[in-house]
CSV table of C-alpha atoms in Angstrom, one decimal:
chain,number,residue,atom,x,y,z
A,41,MET,CA,17.8,-7.9,-7.6
A,42,ASP,CA,18.2,-10.6,-10.0
A,43,ASN,CA,14.8,-11.3,-10.5
A,44,PRO,CA,13.8,-9.1,-13.5
A,45,GLY,CA,11.5,-12.3,-14.5
A,46,GLU,CA,8.7,-11.6,-12.0
A,47,SER,CA,5.0,-10.8,-12.9
A,48,PRO,CA,4.6,-7.1,-12.7
A,49,SER,CA,2.8,-7.8,-9.4
A,50,ASP,CA,5.6,-8.3,-7.0
A,51,LYS,CA,5.9,-5.1,-5.0
A,52,GLY,CA,10.0,-5.5,-4.1
A,53,GLY,CA,13.4,-7.2,-4.4
A,54,GLU,CA,13.8,-9.9,-2.1
A,55,PRO,CA,10.3,-10.6,-0.9
A,56,GLY,CA,8.6,-10.4,-4.0
A,57,GLU,CA,6.8,-14.0,-3.6
A,58,SER,CA,4.6,-12.6,-0.7
A,59,GLU,CA,3.0,-10.2,-3.2
A,60,GLU,CA,2.8,-13.0,-6.1
A,61,MET,CA,1.1,-14.9,-3.5
A,62,ARG,CA,-1.0,-11.8,-2.2
A,63,ALA,CA,-2.4,-10.6,-5.2
A,64,PRO,CA,-4.2,-13.5,-6.8
A,65,PRO,CA,-6.6,-13.7,-3.9
A,66,GLY,CA,-7.1,-9.8,-4.8
A,67,ALA,CA,-7.5,-9.8,-8.2
A,68,PRO,CA,-10.9,-12.5,-8.3
A,69,ALA,CA,-12.6,-10.7,-5.7
A,70,ALA,CA,-11.6,-7.2,-8.0
A,71,ALA,CA,-13.8,-8.8,-10.9
A,72,ASP,CA,-16.6,-9.6,-9.2
A,73,PRO,CA,-19.5,-7.2,-10.0
A,74,GLU,CA,-21.1,-8.2,-6.6
A,75,GLY,CA,-20.6,-5.3,-4.9
A,76,LEU,CA,-18.1,-4.5,-1.8
A,77,PRO,CA,-20.4,-5.2,1.1
A,78,GLU,CA,-21.4,-8.5,-0.2
A,79,GLU,CA,-17.3,-9.5,-0.8
A,80,THR,CA,-16.2,-7.8,2.7
A,81,ASP,CA,-18.4,-10.6,4.5
A,82,GLY,CA,-17.2,-13.2,1.5
A,83,ASP,CA,-13.1,-12.1,2.9
A,84,GLY,CA,-14.4,-11.8,6.1
A,85,ASP,CA,-13.3,-15.4,7.0
A,86,ALA,CA,-10.0,-16.2,4.9
A,87,GLU,CA,-8.5,-12.3,5.1
A,88,LEU,CA,-8.9,-13.5,9.0
A,89,LYS,CA,-6.5,-16.7,8.3
A,90,GLU,CA,-4.5,-14.0,7.2
A,91,ALA,CA,-4.5,-11.1,9.5
A,92,ALA,CA,-4.1,-14.1,11.8
A,93,ALA,CA,-0.3,-15.2,9.8
A,94,GLU,CA,0.8,-11.4,9.4
A,95,GLU,CA,-0.2,-9.6,12.5
A,96,SER,CA,1.2,-12.7,14.6
A,97,GLU,CA,2.3,-10.8,18.3
A,98,LEU,CA,-1.5,-10.2,17.7
A,99,LYS,CA,-4.0,-12.5,19.6
A,100,SER,CA,-3.7,-14.9,16.8
A,101,GLN,CA,-5.7,-17.7,18.8
A,102,ASP,CA,-8.2,-15.5,19.6
A,103,VAL,CA,-8.6,-14.8,16.0
A,104,SER,CA,-9.3,-18.0,14.9
A,105,ASP,CA,-11.6,-19.4,16.9
A,106,LEU,CA,-13.8,-16.7,16.4
A,107,SER,CA,-13.7,-17.3,12.7
A,108,ALA,CA,-15.7,-20.5,13.2
A,109,VAL,CA,-18.6,-19.0,15.2
A,110,GLU,CA,-19.3,-16.7,12.7
A,111,ARG,CA,-19.3,-19.6,10.3
A,112,GLU,CA,-22.1,-21.2,12.0
A,113,ASP,CA,-24.0,-17.6,12.6
A,114,SER,CA,-24.2,-17.0,9.5
A,115,SER,CA,-26.2,-20.3,7.5
A,116,LEU,CA,-30.1,-19.0,9.1
A,117,LEU,CA,-30.8,-17.0,6.5
A,118,THR,CA,-33.5,-16.5,3.7
A,119,PRO,CA,-33.5,-19.2,0.5
A,120,ALA,CA,-32.1,-17.2,-1.7
A,121,ALA,CA,-29.8,-15.5,-0.1
A,122,LYS,CA,-28.6,-18.7,1.2
A,123,LYS,CA,-27.5,-19.7,-2.3
A,124,LEU,CA,-25.8,-16.5,-2.1
A,125,ARG,CA,-24.0,-17.2,0.7
A,126,LEU,CA,-23.3,-20.9,-0.7
A,127,ASP,CA,-21.6,-19.6,-3.4
A,128,THR,CA,-19.8,-16.7,-1.6
A,129,LYS,CA,-18.8,-19.9,1.4
A,130,GLU,CA,-17.6,-22.1,-1.2
A,131,LYS,CA,-15.3,-18.6,-2.6
A,132,ARG,CA,-13.9,-18.5,1.3
A,133,GLU,CA,-13.3,-22.2,1.3
A,134,LYS,CA,-11.4,-22.1,-1.3
A,135,LYS,CA,-9.9,-18.8,-1.1
A,136,GLN,CA,-9.2,-20.1,2.8
A,137,LYS,CA,-6.9,-23.3,0.9
A,138,VAL,CA,-5.5,-20.5,-0.9
A,139,ASP,CA,-4.4,-18.7,2.2
A,140,GLU,CA,-3.2,-21.7,4.4
A,141,ASP,CA,-1.1,-22.8,1.1
A,142,GLU,CA,0.3,-19.3,0.9
A,143,ILE,CA,0.9,-19.0,4.5
A,144,GLN,CA,3.1,-22.3,4.7
A,145,LYS,CA,5.2,-20.7,2.1
A,146,MET,CA,6.0,-18.3,3.5
A,147,GLN,CA,6.5,-19.7,6.4
A,148,ILE,CA,9.1,-21.9,4.5
A,149,LEU,CA,10.2,-19.2,2.6
A,150,VAL,CA,11.4,-17.1,5.5
A,151,SER,CA,12.9,-20.2,7.8
A,152,SER,CA,15.2,-20.0,4.4
A,153,PHE,CA,16.2,-16.4,4.5
A,154,SER,CA,19.8,-15.1,5.1
A,155,GLU,CA,20.7,-12.7,8.5
A,156,GLU,CA,21.1,-10.0,5.3
A,157,GLN,CA,17.7,-10.8,4.2
A,158,LEU,CA,15.5,-11.3,7.5
A,159,ASN,CA,16.8,-7.6,8.2
A,160,ARG,CA,15.8,-6.5,5.3
A,161,TYR,CA,12.4,-8.4,5.4
A,162,GLU,CA,11.7,-6.7,8.9
A,163,MET,CA,12.5,-3.5,7.6
A,164,TYR,CA,10.1,-4.4,4.7
A,165,ARG,CA,7.2,-5.3,7.0
A,166,ARG,CA,7.7,-3.1,9.3
A,167,SER,CA,8.2,0.7,7.9
A,168,ALA,CA,5.3,3.1,8.2
A,169,PHE,CA,4.5,6.4,7.5
A,170,PRO,CA,4.2,8.1,10.9
A,171,LYS,CA,0.5,8.6,10.8
A,172,ALA,CA,-0.4,12.2,12.6
A,173,ALA,CA,2.6,14.1,9.9
A,174,ILE,CA,0.4,12.3,7.5
A,175,LYS,CA,-3.0,13.2,9.0
A,176,ARG,CA,-1.3,17.0,9.0
A,177,LEU,CA,-1.1,17.3,5.5
A,178,ILE,CA,-3.6,16.4,4.2
A,179,GLN,CA,-5.6,18.0,6.4
A,180,SER,CA,-3.7,21.1,5.0
A,181,ILE,CA,-5.6,20.2,1.7
A,182,THR,CA,-8.6,19.8,2.8
A,183,GLY,CA,-9.1,22.3,5.1
A,184,THR,CA,-11.5,20.1,7.7
A,185,SER,CA,-10.1,17.0,10.2
A,186,VAL,CA,-10.0,14.2,7.6
A,187,SER,CA,-11.2,10.6,9.4
A,188,GLN,CA,-8.6,8.0,10.8
A,189,ASN,CA,-9.5,5.5,7.9
A,190,VAL,CA,-8.3,8.1,4.9
A,191,VAL,CA,-4.8,8.4,7.0
A,192,ILE,CA,-4.5,4.4,7.0
A,193,ALA,CA,-5.5,4.1,3.4
A,194,MET,CA,-3.7,7.2,2.1
A,195,SER,CA,0.2,6.0,3.9
A,196,GLY,CA,-0.8,2.7,2.8
A,197,ILE,CA,-1.0,3.3,-0.6
A,198,SER,CA,2.2,5.3,-0.3
A,199,LYS,CA,4.3,2.4,0.9
A,200,VAL,CA,3.1,0.8,-2.4
A,201,PHE,CA,4.0,4.0,-4.2
A,202,VAL,CA,7.8,4.1,-2.8
A,203,GLY,CA,7.9,0.7,-3.7
A,204,GLU,CA,7.0,1.2,-6.8
A,205,VAL,CA,9.3,3.8,-7.6
A,206,VAL,CA,12.2,2.0,-6.2
A,207,GLU,CA,11.7,-1.2,-8.3
A,208,GLU,CA,11.7,0.9,-11.0
A,209,ALA,CA,14.8,3.1,-10.4
A,210,LEU,CA,16.4,-0.4,-9.1
A,211,ASP,CA,15.4,-1.7,-12.4
A,212,VAL,CA,17.2,0.9,-14.3
A,213,CYS,CA,19.7,0.9,-11.9
A,214,GLU,CA,20.9,-2.6,-13.2
A,215,LYS,CA,20.0,-2.4,-17.3
A,216,TRP,CA,22.4,0.8,-16.8
A,217,GLY,CA,25.2,-1.6,-15.7
A,218,GLU,CA,25.8,0.2,-12.1
A,219,THR,CA,25.6,-0.9,-8.2
A,220,PRO,CA,22.8,-0.6,-5.5
A,221,PRO,CA,22.8,2.5,-3.4
A,222,LEU,CA,20.8,4.3,-6.0
A,223,GLN,CA,21.7,7.7,-7.7
A,224,PRO,CA,19.6,10.7,-8.3
A,225,LYS,CA,19.3,10.2,-11.7
A,226,HIS,CA,17.5,6.4,-11.4
A,227,MET,CA,15.2,7.6,-9.4
A,228,ARG,CA,14.6,10.4,-11.8
A,229,GLU,CA,14.6,7.8,-15.2
A,230,ALA,CA,12.3,5.3,-12.9
A,231,VAL,CA,9.8,8.8,-12.1
A,232,ARG,CA,9.8,9.5,-15.9
A,233,ARG,CA,8.8,5.5,-16.9
A,234,LEU,CA,6.5,5.6,-14.2
A,235,LYS,CA,4.5,8.7,-15.3
A,236,SER,CA,4.5,7.9,-19.6
A,237,LYS,CA,2.6,4.8,-18.2
A,238,GLY,CA,0.5,6.6,-15.6
A,239,GLN,CA,1.3,5.6,-12.2
A,240,ILE,CA,2.4,9.0,-10.8
A,241,PRO,CA,-1.0,11.2,-11.0
A,242,SER,CA,0.0,15.3,-11.8
A,243,SER,CA,-2.4,17.2,-11.9
A,244,LYS,CA,0.3,20.3,-13.3
A,245,HIS,CA,-1.1,20.4,-17.6
A,246,LYS,CA,-4.6,19.7,-18.1
A,247,LYS,CA,-5.3,17.0,-21.3
A,248,ILE,CA,-6.8,18.7,-23.9
A,249,VAL,CA,-9.2,15.7,-25.3
A,250,PHE,CA,-10.9,16.8,-28.0
A,251,PHE,CA,-9.0,19.9,-30.3
B,179,MET,CA,22.7,20.9,-14.0
B,180,ALA,CA,19.5,18.5,-14.4
B,181,HIS,CA,19.9,18.1,-10.6
B,182,GLU,CA,18.6,22.2,-9.7
B,183,GLU,CA,16.7,21.9,-12.5
B,184,GLU,CA,14.4,19.1,-11.1
B,185,ASP,CA,14.1,20.7,-7.5
B,186,PRO,CA,11.6,23.7,-8.2
B,187,THR,CA,9.4,21.9,-10.3
B,188,PHE,CA,9.0,19.7,-7.2
B,189,GLU,CA,8.9,22.7,-4.9
B,190,GLU,CA,6.5,24.8,-7.5
B,191,GLU,CA,4.1,22.3,-6.8
B,192,ASN,CA,4.3,21.8,-3.6
B,193,GLU,CA,4.0,25.5,-2.6
B,194,GLY,CA,0.6,26.0,-4.8
B,195,ILE,CA,-0.7,22.9,-3.3
B,196,GLY,CA,0.2,23.0,0.5
B,197,GLY,CA,0.3,26.5,0.9
B,198,GLY,CA,2.0,27.9,4.5
B,199,ALA,CA,1.7,24.5,5.9
B,200,GLU,CA,4.9,23.8,4.9
B,201,GLY,CA,7.1,26.5,5.1
B,202,GLY,CA,9.0,29.1,3.0
B,203,GLN,CA,10.5,29.3,-0.1
B,204,GLY,CA,12.1,25.2,-0.8
B,205,LYS,CA,13.4,24.8,2.6
B,206,ARG,CA,11.0,22.6,3.8
B,207,LYS,CA,11.5,20.4,6.9
B,208,ARG,CA,11.9,16.9,6.4
B,209,LEU,CA,9.4,14.9,6.9
B,210,PHE,CA,9.9,11.2,6.1
B,211,SER,CA,13.9,10.8,5.9
B,212,LYS,CA,14.3,8.4,8.5
B,213,GLU,CA,11.2,6.1,7.7
B,214,LEU,CA,11.9,6.6,4.2
B,215,ARG,CA,15.7,5.5,4.9
B,216,CYS,CA,13.8,2.0,5.8
B,217,MET,CA,11.6,1.3,3.8
B,218,MET,CA,13.9,1.5,0.1
B,219,TYR,CA,16.7,-0.3,2.6
B,220,GLY,CA,13.0,-3.0,3.0
B,221,PHE,CA,12.4,-2.7,-1.0
B,222,GLY,CA,15.8,-3.3,-2.3
B,223,ASP,CA,18.6,-0.6,-2.1
B,224,ASP,CA,21.3,-1.0,-0.1
B,225,GLN,CA,21.5,0.0,4.0
B,226,ASN,CA,22.7,3.8,3.5
B,227,PRO,CA,21.0,5.2,0.6
B,228,TYR,CA,21.7,8.2,-0.7
B,229,THR,CA,20.5,11.7,0.9
B,230,GLU,CA,19.6,13.1,-2.3
B,231,SER,CA,17.6,9.5,-4.0
B,232,VAL,CA,15.7,9.7,-0.4
B,233,ASP,CA,14.6,13.8,-0.8
B,234,ILE,CA,13.6,13.0,-4.1
B,235,LEU,CA,11.5,10.1,-2.5
B,236,GLU,CA,10.3,12.3,-0.2
B,237,ASN,CA,9.5,15.0,-2.4
B,238,LEU,CA,7.3,12.4,-4.7
B,239,VAL,CA,5.8,11.1,-1.7
B,240,ILE,CA,4.7,14.5,-0.6
B,241,GLU,CA,3.8,15.6,-4.0
B,242,PHE,CA,1.9,12.1,-4.0
B,243,ILE,CA,-0.1,12.8,-1.2
B,244,THR,CA,-0.7,16.3,-1.8
B,245,GLU,CA,-2.5,14.9,-5.2
B,246,MET,CA,-4.3,11.8,-4.6
B,247,PRO,CA,-6.7,14.2,-2.0
B,248,HIS,CA,-6.6,17.0,-4.2
B,249,LYS,CA,-8.4,15.3,-6.8
B,250,ALA,CA,-10.7,13.5,-4.8
B,251,MET,CA,-11.9,16.7,-3.4
B,252,SER,CA,-13.2,17.3,-6.5
B,253,ILE,CA,-14.8,14.3,-7.4
B,254,ALA,CA,-18.7,13.0,-5.7
B,255,ARG,CA,-19.0,15.0,-2.2
B,256,GLN,CA,-17.2,18.4,-1.9
B,257,GLY,CA,-15.3,16.7,1.6
B,258,ARG,CA,-13.3,13.4,2.2
B,259,VAL,CA,-14.2,10.1,1.4
B,260,GLN,CA,-13.1,6.9,1.5
B,261,VAL,CA,-14.7,5.4,-1.0
B,262,GLU,CA,-13.8,7.7,-3.9
B,263,ASP,CA,-9.5,7.4,-3.6
B,264,THR,CA,-10.7,4.1,-3.8
B,265,VAL,CA,-12.2,3.9,-6.8
B,266,PHE,CA,-9.9,6.7,-8.1
B,267,LEU,CA,-7.0,3.9,-7.7
B,268,ILE,CA,-8.5,0.5,-9.7
B,269,ARG,CA,-8.6,2.5,-12.6
B,270,LYS,CA,-5.2,3.6,-12.3
B,271,ASP,CA,-3.3,0.9,-10.8
B,272,PRO,CA,-4.2,-3.1,-10.1
B,273,ARG,CA,-1.3,-3.6,-7.2
B,274,LYS,CA,-2.6,-0.5,-5.6
B,275,PHE,CA,-6.0,-1.3,-5.3
B,276,ALA,CA,-5.0,-5.0,-4.3
B,277,ARG,CA,-3.4,-3.2,-1.1
B,278,LEU,CA,-6.4,-0.9,-0.1
B,279,LYS,CA,-8.8,-4.1,-0.1
B,280,ASP,CA,-6.2,-5.7,1.9
B,281,LEU,CA,-6.3,-3.0,4.8
B,282,LEU,CA,-9.7,-2.3,4.9
B,283,THR,CA,-10.4,-5.6,5.5
B,284,MET,CA,-7.5,-5.8,7.8
B,285,LYS,CA,-8.2,-3.2,9.5
B,286,GLU,CA,-12.5,-4.7,9.6
B,287,GLU,CA,-11.4,-8.4,11.5
B,288,LEU,CA,-9.0,-6.1,13.4
B,289,LYS,CA,-12.1,-4.2,14.9
B,290,ARG,CA,-14.0,-7.3,14.9
B,291,ALA,CA,-11.3,-9.3,16.7
B,292,ARG,CA,-10.8,-6.7,19.3
B,293,LYS,CA,-14.6,-6.1,19.7
B,294,ALA,CA,-15.3,-9.9,20.7
B,295,PHE,CA,-11.8,-9.9,22.4
B,296,ASP,CA,-13.4,-7.2,24.8
B,297,GLU,CA,-16.8,-9.0,25.0
B,298,ALA,CA,-14.8,-12.2,26.2
B,299,ASN,CA,-13.5,-10.2,29.0
B,300,TYR,CA,-17.0,-8.5,30.2
B,301,GLY,CA,-17.9,-12.5,30.1
B,302,SER,CA,-15.6,-14.0,32.3
């Protein structure tokens, strides 16, 4: 709650570090005009390492073993493809180093959390929207059934959305010199600010472009 | 009072789009109360957030979730496609885009891992 100077890539109050380090791998890849399939392939192994750290309950060892196998297979290609593959390989390795650093830093950070911070971090990580309710909501809009991917994507994005609103509301709260249990007036001011930034979609007013 | 003014706006938006799914006048069943509370605590709020704040957030989230696919429906294919939502959010929000990319690539990896795990089981 007392880190107002953090970069805008922060996801929330306490676990600010995690998002700061996670956003950079996302950003340079987003700027690449190489097309989505290329990116997914290139990022595959880097994201593997990240997935291994994040889903630690899930067979992380098997996953990291697989990454070695995958890398070997991918080197049997034509020269042109090989060149592209080399480029993505370098990027991949760089990203892997970044991810390993990130994982280590995260571990150090988490090990130095106080009890309350640990609690909060756990809540931040584990809270999620019930997929069934979201699926029902979306289906009531489209009228047809939707694929599972869409439900997962929407849940994830809504969580980010909640984070943005809460973070902004906490900023407002602090600015007005009041204490944490967020009150509706903070939330509404936060919504107003985000709306002016264009972060909250609203289709109520049709934009008139030329007049 | 300001509180009363805000709520009808949210209700009206939802009724227009959600139709009968959410029920009558303004008495929408609270879909996400528990999860939202956990989420708010995780993002920095107090351990017991106010019920009104949770309500406002829930209205916001429902509006967001209904808004996004609604817009996507009018773009490209007249159905529900994944990629459209993604492209939308690129324009709007780099943070959400990064999160979406992470989610999708992680899903890919988990699928790959699970498939290979199953094959390993088969082999042995």
